[in-house]
CSV table of C-alpha atoms in Angstrom, one decimal:
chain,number,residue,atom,x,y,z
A,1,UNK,CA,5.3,-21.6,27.3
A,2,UNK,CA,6.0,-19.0,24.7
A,3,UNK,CA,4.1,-17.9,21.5
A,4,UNK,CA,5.5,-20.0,18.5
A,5,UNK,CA,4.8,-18.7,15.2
A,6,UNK,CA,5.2,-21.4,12.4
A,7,UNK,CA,5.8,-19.5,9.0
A,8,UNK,CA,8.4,-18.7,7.0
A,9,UNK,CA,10.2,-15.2,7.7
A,10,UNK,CA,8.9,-13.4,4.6
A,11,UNK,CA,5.5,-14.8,5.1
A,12,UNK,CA,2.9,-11.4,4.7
A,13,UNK,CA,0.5,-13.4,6.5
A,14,UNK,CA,2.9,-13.8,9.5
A,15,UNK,CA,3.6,-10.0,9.3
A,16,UNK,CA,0.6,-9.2,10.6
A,17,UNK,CA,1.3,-11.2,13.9
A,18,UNK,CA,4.6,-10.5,14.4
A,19,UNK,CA,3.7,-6.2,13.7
A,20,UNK,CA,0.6,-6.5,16.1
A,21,UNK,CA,3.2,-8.5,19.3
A,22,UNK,CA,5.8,-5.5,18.8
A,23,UNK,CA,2.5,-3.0,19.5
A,24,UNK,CA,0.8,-4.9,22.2
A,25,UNK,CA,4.1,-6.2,24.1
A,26,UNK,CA,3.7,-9.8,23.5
A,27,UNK,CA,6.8,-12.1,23.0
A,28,UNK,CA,6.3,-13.9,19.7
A,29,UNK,CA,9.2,-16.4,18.3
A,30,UNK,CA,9.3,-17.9,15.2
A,31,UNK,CA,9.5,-21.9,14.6
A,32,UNK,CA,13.2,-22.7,14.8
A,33,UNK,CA,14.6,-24.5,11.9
A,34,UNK,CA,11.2,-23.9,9.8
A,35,UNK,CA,11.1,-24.9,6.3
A,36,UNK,CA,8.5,-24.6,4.0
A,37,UNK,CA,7.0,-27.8,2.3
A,38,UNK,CA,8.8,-30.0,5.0
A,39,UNK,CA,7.8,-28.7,8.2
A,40,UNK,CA,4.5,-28.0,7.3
A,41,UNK,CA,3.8,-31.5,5.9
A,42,UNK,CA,4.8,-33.5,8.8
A,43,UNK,CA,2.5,-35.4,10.9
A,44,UNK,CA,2.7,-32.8,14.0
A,45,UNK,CA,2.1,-29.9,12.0
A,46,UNK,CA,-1.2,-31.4,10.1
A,47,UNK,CA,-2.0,-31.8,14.0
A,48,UNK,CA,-2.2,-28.2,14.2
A,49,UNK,CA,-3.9,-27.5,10.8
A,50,UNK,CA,-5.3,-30.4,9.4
A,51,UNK,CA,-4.6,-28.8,5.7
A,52,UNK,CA,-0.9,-27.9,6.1
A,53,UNK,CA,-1.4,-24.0,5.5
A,54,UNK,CA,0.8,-21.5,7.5
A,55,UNK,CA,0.8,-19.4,9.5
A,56,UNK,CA,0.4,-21.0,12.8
A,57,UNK,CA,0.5,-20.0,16.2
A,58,UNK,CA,1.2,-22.5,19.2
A,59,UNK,CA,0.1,-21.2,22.4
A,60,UNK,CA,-0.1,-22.7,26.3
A,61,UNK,CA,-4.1,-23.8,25.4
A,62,UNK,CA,-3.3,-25.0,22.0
A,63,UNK,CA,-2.9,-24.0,18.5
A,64,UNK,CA,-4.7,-21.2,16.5
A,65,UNK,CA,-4.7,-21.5,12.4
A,66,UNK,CA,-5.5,-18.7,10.1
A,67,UNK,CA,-3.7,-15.1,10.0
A,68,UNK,CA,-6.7,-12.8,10.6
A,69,UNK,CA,-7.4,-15.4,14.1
A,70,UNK,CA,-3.9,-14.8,15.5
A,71,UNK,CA,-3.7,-11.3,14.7
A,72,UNK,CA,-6.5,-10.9,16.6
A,73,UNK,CA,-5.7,-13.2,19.6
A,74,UNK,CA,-2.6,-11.9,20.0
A,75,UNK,CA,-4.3,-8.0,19.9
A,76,UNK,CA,-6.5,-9.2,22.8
A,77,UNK,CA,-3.2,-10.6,24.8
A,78,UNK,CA,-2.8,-6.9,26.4
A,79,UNK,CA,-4.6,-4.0,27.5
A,80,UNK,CA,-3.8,-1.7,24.2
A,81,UNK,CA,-5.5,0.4,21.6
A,82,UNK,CA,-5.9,-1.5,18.7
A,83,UNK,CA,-9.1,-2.9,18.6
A,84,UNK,CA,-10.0,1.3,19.3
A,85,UNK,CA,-12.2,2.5,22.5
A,86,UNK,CA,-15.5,2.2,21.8
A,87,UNK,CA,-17.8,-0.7,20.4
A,88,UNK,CA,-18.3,1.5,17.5
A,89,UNK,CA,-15.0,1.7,16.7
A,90,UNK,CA,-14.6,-2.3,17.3
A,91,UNK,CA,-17.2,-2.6,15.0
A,92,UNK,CA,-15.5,-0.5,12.4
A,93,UNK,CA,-12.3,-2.0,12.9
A,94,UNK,CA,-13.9,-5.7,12.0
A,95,UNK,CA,-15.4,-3.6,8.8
A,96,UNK,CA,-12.1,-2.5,7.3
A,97,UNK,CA,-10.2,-6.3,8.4
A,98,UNK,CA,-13.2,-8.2,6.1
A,99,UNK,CA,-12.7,-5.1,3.6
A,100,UNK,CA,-8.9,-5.4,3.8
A,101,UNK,CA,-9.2,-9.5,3.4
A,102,UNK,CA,-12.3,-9.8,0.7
A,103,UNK,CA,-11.7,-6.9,-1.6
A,104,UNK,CA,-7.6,-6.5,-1.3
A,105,UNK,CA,-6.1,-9.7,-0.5
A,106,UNK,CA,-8.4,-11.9,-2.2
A,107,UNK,CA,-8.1,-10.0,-5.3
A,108,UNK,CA,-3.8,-9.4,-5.1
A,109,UNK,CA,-4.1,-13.8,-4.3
A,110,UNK,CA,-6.1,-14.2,-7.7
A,111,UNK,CA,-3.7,-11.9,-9.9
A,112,UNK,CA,-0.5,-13.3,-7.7
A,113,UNK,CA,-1.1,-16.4,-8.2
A,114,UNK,CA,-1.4,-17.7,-12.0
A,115,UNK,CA,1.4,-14.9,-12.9
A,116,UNK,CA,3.9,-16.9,-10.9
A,117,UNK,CA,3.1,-20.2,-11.6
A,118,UNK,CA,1.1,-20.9,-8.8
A,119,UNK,CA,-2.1,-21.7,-11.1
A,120,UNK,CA,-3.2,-22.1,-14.4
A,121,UNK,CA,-2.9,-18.2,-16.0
A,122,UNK,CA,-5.9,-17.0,-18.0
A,123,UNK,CA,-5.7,-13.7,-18.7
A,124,UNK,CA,-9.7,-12.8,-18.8
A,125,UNK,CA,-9.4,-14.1,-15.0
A,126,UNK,CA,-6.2,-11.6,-14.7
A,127,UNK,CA,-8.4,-8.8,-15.9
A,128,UNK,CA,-11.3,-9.7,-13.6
A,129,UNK,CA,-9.0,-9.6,-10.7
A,130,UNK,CA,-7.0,-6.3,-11.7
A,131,UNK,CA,-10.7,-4.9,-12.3
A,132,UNK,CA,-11.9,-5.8,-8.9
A,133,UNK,CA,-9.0,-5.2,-7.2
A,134,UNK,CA,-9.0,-1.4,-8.5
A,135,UNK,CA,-12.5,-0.7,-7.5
A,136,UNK,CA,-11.6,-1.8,-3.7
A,137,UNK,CA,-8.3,0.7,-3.8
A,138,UNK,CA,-10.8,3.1,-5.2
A,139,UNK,CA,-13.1,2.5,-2.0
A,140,UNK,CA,-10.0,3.1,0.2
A,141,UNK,CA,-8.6,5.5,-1.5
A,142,UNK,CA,-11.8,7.9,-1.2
A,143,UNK,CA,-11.7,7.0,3.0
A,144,UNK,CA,-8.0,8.3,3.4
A,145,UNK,CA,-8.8,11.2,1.3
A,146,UNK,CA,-9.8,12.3,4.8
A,147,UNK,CA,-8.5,9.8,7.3
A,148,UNK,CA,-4.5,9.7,8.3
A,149,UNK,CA,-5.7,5.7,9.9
A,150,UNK,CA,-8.1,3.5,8.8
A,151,UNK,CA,-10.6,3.9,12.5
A,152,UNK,CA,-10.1,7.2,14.7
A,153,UNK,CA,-6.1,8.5,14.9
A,154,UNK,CA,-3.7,5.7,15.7
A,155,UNK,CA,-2.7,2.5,14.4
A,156,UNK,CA,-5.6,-0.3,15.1
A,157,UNK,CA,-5.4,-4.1,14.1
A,158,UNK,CA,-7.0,-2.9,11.0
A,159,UNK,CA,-3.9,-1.0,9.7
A,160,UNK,CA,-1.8,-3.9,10.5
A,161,UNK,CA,-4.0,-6.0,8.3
A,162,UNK,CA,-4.2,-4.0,5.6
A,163,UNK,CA,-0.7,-2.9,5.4
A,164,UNK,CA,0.6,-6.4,5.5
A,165,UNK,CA,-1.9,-7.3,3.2
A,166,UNK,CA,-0.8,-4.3,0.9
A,167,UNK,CA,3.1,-5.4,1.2
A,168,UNK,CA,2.2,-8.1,-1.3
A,169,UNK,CA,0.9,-5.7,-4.0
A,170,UNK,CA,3.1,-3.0,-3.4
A,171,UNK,CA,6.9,-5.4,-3.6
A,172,UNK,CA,5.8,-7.8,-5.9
A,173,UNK,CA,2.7,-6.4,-8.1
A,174,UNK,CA,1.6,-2.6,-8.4
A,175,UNK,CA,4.3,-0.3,-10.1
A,176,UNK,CA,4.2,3.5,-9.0
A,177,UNK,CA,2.5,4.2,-12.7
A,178,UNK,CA,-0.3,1.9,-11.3
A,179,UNK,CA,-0.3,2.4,-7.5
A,180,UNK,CA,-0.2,6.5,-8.7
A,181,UNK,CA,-3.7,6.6,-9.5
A,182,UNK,CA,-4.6,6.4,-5.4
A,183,UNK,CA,-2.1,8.7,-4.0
A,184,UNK,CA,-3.8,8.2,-1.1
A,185,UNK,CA,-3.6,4.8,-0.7
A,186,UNK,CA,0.1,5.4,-1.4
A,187,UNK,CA,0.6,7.8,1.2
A,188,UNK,CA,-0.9,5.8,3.4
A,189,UNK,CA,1.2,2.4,2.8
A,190,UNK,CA,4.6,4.8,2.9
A,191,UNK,CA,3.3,6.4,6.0
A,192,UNK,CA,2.2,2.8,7.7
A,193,UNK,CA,5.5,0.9,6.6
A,194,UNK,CA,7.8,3.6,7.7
A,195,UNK,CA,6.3,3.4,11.3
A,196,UNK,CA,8.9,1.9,14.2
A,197,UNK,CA,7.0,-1.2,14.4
A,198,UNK,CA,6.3,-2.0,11.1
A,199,UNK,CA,9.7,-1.3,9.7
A,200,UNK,CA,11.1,-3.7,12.4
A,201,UNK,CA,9.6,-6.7,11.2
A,202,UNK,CA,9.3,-5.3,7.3
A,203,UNK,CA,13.4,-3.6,7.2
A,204,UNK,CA,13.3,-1.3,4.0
A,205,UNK,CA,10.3,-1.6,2.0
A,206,UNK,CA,10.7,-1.3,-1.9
A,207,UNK,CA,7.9,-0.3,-4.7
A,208,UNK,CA,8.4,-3.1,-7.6
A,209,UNK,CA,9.7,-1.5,-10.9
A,210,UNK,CA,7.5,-3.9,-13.0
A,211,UNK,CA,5.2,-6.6,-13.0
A,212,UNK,CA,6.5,-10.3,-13.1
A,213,UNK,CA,6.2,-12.3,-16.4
A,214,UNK,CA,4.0,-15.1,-16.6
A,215,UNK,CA,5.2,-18.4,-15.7
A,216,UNK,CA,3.7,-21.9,-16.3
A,217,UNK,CA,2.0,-23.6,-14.0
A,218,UNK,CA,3.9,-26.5,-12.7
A,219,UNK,CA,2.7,-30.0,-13.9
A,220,UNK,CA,2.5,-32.7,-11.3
A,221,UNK,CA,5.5,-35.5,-12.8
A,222,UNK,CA,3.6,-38.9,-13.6
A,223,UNK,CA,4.5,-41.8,-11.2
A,224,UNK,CA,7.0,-43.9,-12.6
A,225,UNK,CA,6.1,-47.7,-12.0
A,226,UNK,CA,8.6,-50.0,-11.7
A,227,UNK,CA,8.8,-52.6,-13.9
A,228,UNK,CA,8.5,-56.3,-13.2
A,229,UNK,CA,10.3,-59.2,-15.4
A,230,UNK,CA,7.1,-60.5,-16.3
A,231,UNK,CA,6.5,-56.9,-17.9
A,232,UNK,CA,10.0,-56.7,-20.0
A,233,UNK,CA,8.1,-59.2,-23.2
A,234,UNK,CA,5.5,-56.5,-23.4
A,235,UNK,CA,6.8,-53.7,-24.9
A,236,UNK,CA,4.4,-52.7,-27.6
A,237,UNK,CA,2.5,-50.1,-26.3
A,238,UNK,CA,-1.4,-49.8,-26.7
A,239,UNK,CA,-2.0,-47.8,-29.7
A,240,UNK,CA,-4.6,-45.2,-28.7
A,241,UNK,CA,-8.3,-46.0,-30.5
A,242,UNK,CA,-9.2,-43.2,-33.0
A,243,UNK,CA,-11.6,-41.3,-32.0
A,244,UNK,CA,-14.8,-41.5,-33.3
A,245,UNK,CA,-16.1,-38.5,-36.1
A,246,UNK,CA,-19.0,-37.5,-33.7
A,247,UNK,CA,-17.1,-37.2,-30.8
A,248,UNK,CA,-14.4,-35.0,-32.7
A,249,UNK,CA,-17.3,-33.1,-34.0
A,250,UNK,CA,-18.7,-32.4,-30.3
A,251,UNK,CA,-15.7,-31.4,-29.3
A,252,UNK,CA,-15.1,-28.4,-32.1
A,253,UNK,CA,-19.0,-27.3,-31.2
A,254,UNK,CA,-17.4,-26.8,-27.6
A,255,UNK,CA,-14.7,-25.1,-28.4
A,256,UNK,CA,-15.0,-21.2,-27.2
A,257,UNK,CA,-15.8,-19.1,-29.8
A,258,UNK,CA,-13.7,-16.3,-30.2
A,259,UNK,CA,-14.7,-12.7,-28.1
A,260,UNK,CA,-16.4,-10.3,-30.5
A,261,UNK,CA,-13.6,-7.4,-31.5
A,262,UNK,CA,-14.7,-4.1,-30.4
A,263,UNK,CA,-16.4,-1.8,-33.2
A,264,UNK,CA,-13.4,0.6,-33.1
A,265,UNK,CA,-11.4,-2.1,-33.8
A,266,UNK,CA,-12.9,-2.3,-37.0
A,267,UNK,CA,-12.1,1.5,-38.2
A,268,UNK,CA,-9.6,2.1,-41.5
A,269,UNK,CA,-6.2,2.2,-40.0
A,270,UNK,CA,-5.6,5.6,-38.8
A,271,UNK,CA,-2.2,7.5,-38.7
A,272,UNK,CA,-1.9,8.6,-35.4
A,273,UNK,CA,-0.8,6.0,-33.0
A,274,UNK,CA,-2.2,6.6,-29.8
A,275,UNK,CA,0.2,4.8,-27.8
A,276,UNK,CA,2.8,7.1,-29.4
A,277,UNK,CA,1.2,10.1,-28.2
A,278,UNK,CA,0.7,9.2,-24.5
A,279,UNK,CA,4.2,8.1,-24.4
A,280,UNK,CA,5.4,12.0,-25.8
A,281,UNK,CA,3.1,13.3,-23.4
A,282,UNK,CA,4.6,11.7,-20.3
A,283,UNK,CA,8.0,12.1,-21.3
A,284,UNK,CA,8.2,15.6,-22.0
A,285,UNK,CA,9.5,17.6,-18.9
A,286,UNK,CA,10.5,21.0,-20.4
A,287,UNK,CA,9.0,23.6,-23.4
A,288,UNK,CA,5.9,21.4,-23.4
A,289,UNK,CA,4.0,24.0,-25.8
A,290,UNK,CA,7.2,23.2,-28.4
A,291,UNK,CA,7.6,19.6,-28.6
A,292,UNK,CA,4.5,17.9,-26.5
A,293,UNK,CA,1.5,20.2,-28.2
A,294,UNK,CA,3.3,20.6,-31.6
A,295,UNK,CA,3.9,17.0,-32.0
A,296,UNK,CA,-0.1,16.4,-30.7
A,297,UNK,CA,-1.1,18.4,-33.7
A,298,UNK,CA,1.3,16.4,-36.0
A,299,UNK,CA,0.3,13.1,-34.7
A,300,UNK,CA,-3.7,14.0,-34.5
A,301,UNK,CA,-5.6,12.4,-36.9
A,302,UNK,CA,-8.8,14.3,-37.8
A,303,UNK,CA,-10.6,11.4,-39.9
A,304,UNK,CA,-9.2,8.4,-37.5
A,305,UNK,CA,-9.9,10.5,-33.5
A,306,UNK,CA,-12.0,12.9,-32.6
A,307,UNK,CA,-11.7,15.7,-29.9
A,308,UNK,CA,-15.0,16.2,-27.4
A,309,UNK,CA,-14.8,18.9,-24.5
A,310,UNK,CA,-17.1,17.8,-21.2
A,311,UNK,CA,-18.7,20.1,-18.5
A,312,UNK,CA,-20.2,18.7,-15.0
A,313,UNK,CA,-23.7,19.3,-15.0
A,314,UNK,CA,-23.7,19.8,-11.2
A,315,UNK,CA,-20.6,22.3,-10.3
A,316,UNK,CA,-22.9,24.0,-7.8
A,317,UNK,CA,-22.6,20.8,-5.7
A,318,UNK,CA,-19.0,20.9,-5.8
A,319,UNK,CA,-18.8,21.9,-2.3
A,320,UNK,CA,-15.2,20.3,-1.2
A,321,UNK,CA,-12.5,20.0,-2.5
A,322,UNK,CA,-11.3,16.6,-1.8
A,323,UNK,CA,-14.6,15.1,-2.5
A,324,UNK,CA,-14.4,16.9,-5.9
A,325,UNK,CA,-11.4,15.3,-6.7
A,326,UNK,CA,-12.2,11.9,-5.6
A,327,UNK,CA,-15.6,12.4,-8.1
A,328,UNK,CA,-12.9,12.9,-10.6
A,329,UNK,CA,-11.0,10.4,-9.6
A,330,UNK,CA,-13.8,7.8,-9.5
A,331,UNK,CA,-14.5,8.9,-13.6
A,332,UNK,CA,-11.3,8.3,-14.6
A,333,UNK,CA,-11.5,4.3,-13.1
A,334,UNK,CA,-14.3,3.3,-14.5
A,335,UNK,CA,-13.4,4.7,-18.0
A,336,UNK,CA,-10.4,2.3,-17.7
A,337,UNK,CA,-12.5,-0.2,-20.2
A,338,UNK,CA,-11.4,2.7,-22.5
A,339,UNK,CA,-7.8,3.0,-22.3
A,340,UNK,CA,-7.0,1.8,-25.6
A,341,UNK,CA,-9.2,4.1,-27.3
A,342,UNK,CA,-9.2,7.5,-25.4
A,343,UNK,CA,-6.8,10.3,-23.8
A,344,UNK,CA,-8.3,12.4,-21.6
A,345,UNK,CA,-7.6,15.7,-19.4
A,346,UNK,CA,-9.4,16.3,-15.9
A,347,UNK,CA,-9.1,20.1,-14.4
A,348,UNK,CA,-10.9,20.7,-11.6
A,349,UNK,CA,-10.9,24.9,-11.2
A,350,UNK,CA,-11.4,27.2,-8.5
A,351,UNK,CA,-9.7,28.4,-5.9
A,352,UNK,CA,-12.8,28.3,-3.7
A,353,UNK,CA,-15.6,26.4,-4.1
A,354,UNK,CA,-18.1,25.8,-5.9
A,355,UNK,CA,-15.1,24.1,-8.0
A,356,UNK,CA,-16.1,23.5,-11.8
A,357,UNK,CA,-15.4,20.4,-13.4
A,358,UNK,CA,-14.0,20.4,-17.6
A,359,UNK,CA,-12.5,18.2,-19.4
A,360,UNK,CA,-10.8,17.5,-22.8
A,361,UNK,CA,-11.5,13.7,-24.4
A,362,UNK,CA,-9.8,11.9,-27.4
A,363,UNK,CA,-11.6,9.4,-28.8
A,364,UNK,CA,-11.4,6.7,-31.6
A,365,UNK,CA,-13.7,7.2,-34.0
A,366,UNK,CA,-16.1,10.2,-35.2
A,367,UNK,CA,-18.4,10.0,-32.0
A,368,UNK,CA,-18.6,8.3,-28.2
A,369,UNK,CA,-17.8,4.9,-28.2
A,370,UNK,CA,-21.0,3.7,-27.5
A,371,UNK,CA,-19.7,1.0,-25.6
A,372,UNK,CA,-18.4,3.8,-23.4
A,373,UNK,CA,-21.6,5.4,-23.0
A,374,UNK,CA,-23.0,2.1,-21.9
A,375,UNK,CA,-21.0,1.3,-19.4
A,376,UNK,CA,-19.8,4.2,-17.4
A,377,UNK,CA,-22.6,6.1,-15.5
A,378,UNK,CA,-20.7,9.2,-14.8
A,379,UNK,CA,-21.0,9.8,-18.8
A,380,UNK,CA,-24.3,11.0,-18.0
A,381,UNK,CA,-23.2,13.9,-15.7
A,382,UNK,CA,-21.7,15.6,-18.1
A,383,UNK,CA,-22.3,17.8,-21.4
A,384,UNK,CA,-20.5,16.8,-23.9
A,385,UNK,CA,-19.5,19.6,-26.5
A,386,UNK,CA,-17.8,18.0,-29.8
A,387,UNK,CA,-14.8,20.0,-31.0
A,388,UNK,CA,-14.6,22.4,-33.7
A,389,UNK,CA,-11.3,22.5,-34.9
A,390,UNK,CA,-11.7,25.5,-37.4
A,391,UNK,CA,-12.5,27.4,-34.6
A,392,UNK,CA,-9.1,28.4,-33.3
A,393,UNK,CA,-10.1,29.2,-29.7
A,394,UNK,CA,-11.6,26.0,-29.6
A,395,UNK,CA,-8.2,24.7,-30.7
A,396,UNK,CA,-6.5,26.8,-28.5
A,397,UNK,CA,-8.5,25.7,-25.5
A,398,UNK,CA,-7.4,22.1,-26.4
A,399,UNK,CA,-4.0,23.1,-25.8
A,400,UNK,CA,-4.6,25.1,-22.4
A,401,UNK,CA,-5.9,22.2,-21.1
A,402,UNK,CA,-3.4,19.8,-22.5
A,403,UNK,CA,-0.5,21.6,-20.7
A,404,UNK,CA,-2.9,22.5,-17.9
A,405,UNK,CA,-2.5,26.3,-18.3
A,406,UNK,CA,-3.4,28.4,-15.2
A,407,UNK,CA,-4.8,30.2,-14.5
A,408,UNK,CA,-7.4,28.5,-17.4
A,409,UNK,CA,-10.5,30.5,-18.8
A,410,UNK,CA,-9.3,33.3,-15.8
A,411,UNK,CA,-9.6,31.3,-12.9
A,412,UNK,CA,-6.6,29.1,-10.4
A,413,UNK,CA,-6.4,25.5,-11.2
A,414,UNK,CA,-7.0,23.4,-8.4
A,415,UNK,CA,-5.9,19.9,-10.1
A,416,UNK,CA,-5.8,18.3,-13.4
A,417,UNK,CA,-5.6,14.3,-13.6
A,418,UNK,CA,-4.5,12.7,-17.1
A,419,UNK,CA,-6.2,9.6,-18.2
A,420,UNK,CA,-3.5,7.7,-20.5
């Protein structure tokens, strides 16, 4: 009896069986004549999976349910290399499949979901997810830094996972402008996708150009009765009993109280919109000193913004260079709660190490968002230097590391990363 897959073709869940049968040499077919919402509500599919959900595999002893299950039984088919060659590395392989499931998938599912109409949409949920979801890429992100695979230096069942997991964000969800802020979680989705296997069962992968609008959630239609002849004389309907005063009452009390606005929020209008400048920013390409830095200075609001420079306490430890950069890298997330209030600059210097760490901050307001200082530890590491604007080297340090000059303050430029 042959391996029958029941899924739809564009199932990401069933990608993951179909990529790991083309590596371990196992004949897999898909259900003939499968279609969604029929096939997988009929009485002999609920006898595979007693809630309906695909994938599912039917084998010679029976049926397996659940995507991570069949991947893995259908790994363990063949004598092959992708559950690795030691127990260590089976062990670490399990790791990054309940990484790849809890902290990718789950979170890509919860922000997936209510944006397409799949679930109510709230969008404090949507931020929750988006939050998460960014601190696991963050976690992977730093991994590859230094590893081309996820365990030792070939593909494993946790790549498969991963990848197929990743297809979903990557086609539907995470625009480059997002997904660019873990280039090496990028690199290693390009690198994984474009792999014989992979792309046989994937064809040409594409990066979404933007995010999908939010639809409603779908309603379930009320049930229609059908109506009797003894019915027909009764056609006054009930009119609904007012509701009592105290029960109105209760219900205003439980009514959500609006979120506090943020102190900065509060601020006198200022004349420089910030949104204007990160877009002149990214958009110029050529004579950057001429139109990006002149039109800072014309935009920059001195009573509204102010301009802070920031040294790492801790250069000295600054040993290598890609953990440097991930340190940097790992700032710049967790100061995403400021993104409406702050534009920032990142240069990580040296051409050896140790590698020194400065930056250059905009912030709303005369001082540190408090609420900034709060809630992002790396603050902490840092001296923080506010700046003196009739000082004209100061000011013309703000450019230099604007238009990341190099060499800056005499020495090569390793990197600089842009918070916008």
């Amino acid at each position: 009896m042959a391996l029958v897959l029941y899924s739809s073709k564009t199932n990401k869940n069933a990608f993951k069986t179909l990529i790991v049968a083309e590596y371990a040499g196992v004949k897999v077919e898909l259900a003939a004549n499968f279609e969604m919402g029929v096939t997988n509500k009929t009485p002999e599919f609920i006898k595979m999976n007693p809630i309906g959900k695909i994938p599912v595999l039917q084998t010679p002893d029976g049926p397996v349910f659940e995507s991570n299950a069949i991947a893995r039984y259908v790994a363990r088919l063949t004598d092959n290399a992708l559950y690795g060659s030691s127990l260590i590395d089976y062990a670490h392989i399990e790791q990054w499949i309940d990484f790849s499931t809890l902290e990718i998938d789950a979170n890509l599912v919860s922000w997936y979901r209510p944006r397409t109409g799949r679930a109510p949409y709230l969008p404090p949920a949507e931020e929750a997810a988006i939050s998460a979801l960014k601190r696991g890429l963050a976690a992977l992100d730093s991994h590859l830094a230094s590893n081309t695979y996820l365990v030792g230096h070939s593909v494993t069942l946790a790549d498969i996972i991963l990848t197929s997991n990743l297809y979903l964000g990557f086609t539907i969800l995470l625009t480059k402008s997002f997904t660019s802020e873990f280039p090496h979680v990028e690199r290693y989705f390009w690198t994984l996708v474009n792999q014989p296997n992979f792309k046989k069962i994937l064809g040409e992968v594409k990066q979404t150009e933007s995010l999908p609008p939010v639809q409603s959630a779908k309603k379930p239609e009320p049930k229609k009765e059908a109506k009797s002849k003894k019915d027909e004389p009764k056609k006054e309907a009930k009119k609904e009993a007012p509701k009592p005063a105290k029960a109105e009452a209760e219900e205003e009390e439980e009514a959500p109280k609006p979120k506090p606005k943020n102190p900065l929020d509060l601020l006198p209008p200022s004349k420089m919109i910030l949104d204007e400048w990160k877009r002149l920013y990214s958009n110029t390409k050529t004579n950057f000193r001429e139109v990006a830095i002149k039109g800072f200075w014309d935009m920059y609001d001195p009573e509204g913004y102010s301009l802070w420079f920031c040294d790492y306490k801790y250069n000295d430890e600054n040993t290598v260079s890609f953990v440097t950069l991930n340190k940097v890298g790992g700032f710049l997330q967790r100061m995403d709660l400021a993104r409406k209030y702050a534009f920032g600059k990142m240069l990580v210097i040296g051409s050896g190490p140790p590698f020194k760490v400065k930056g250059l901050w905009l912030f709303r307001g005369q001082e540190i968002p408090q609420f900034v200082i709060d809630e992002c530890y790396d603050m902490e590491l840092y001296d923080w230097k506010k700046v003196d604007l009739s000082d004209e080297a100061q000011k013309e340090r703000v450019n230099q590391m604007i238009e990341d000059a190099e060499p800056f303050e005499g020495e090569a430029l390793l990197d600089a990363k842009c918070f916008k």
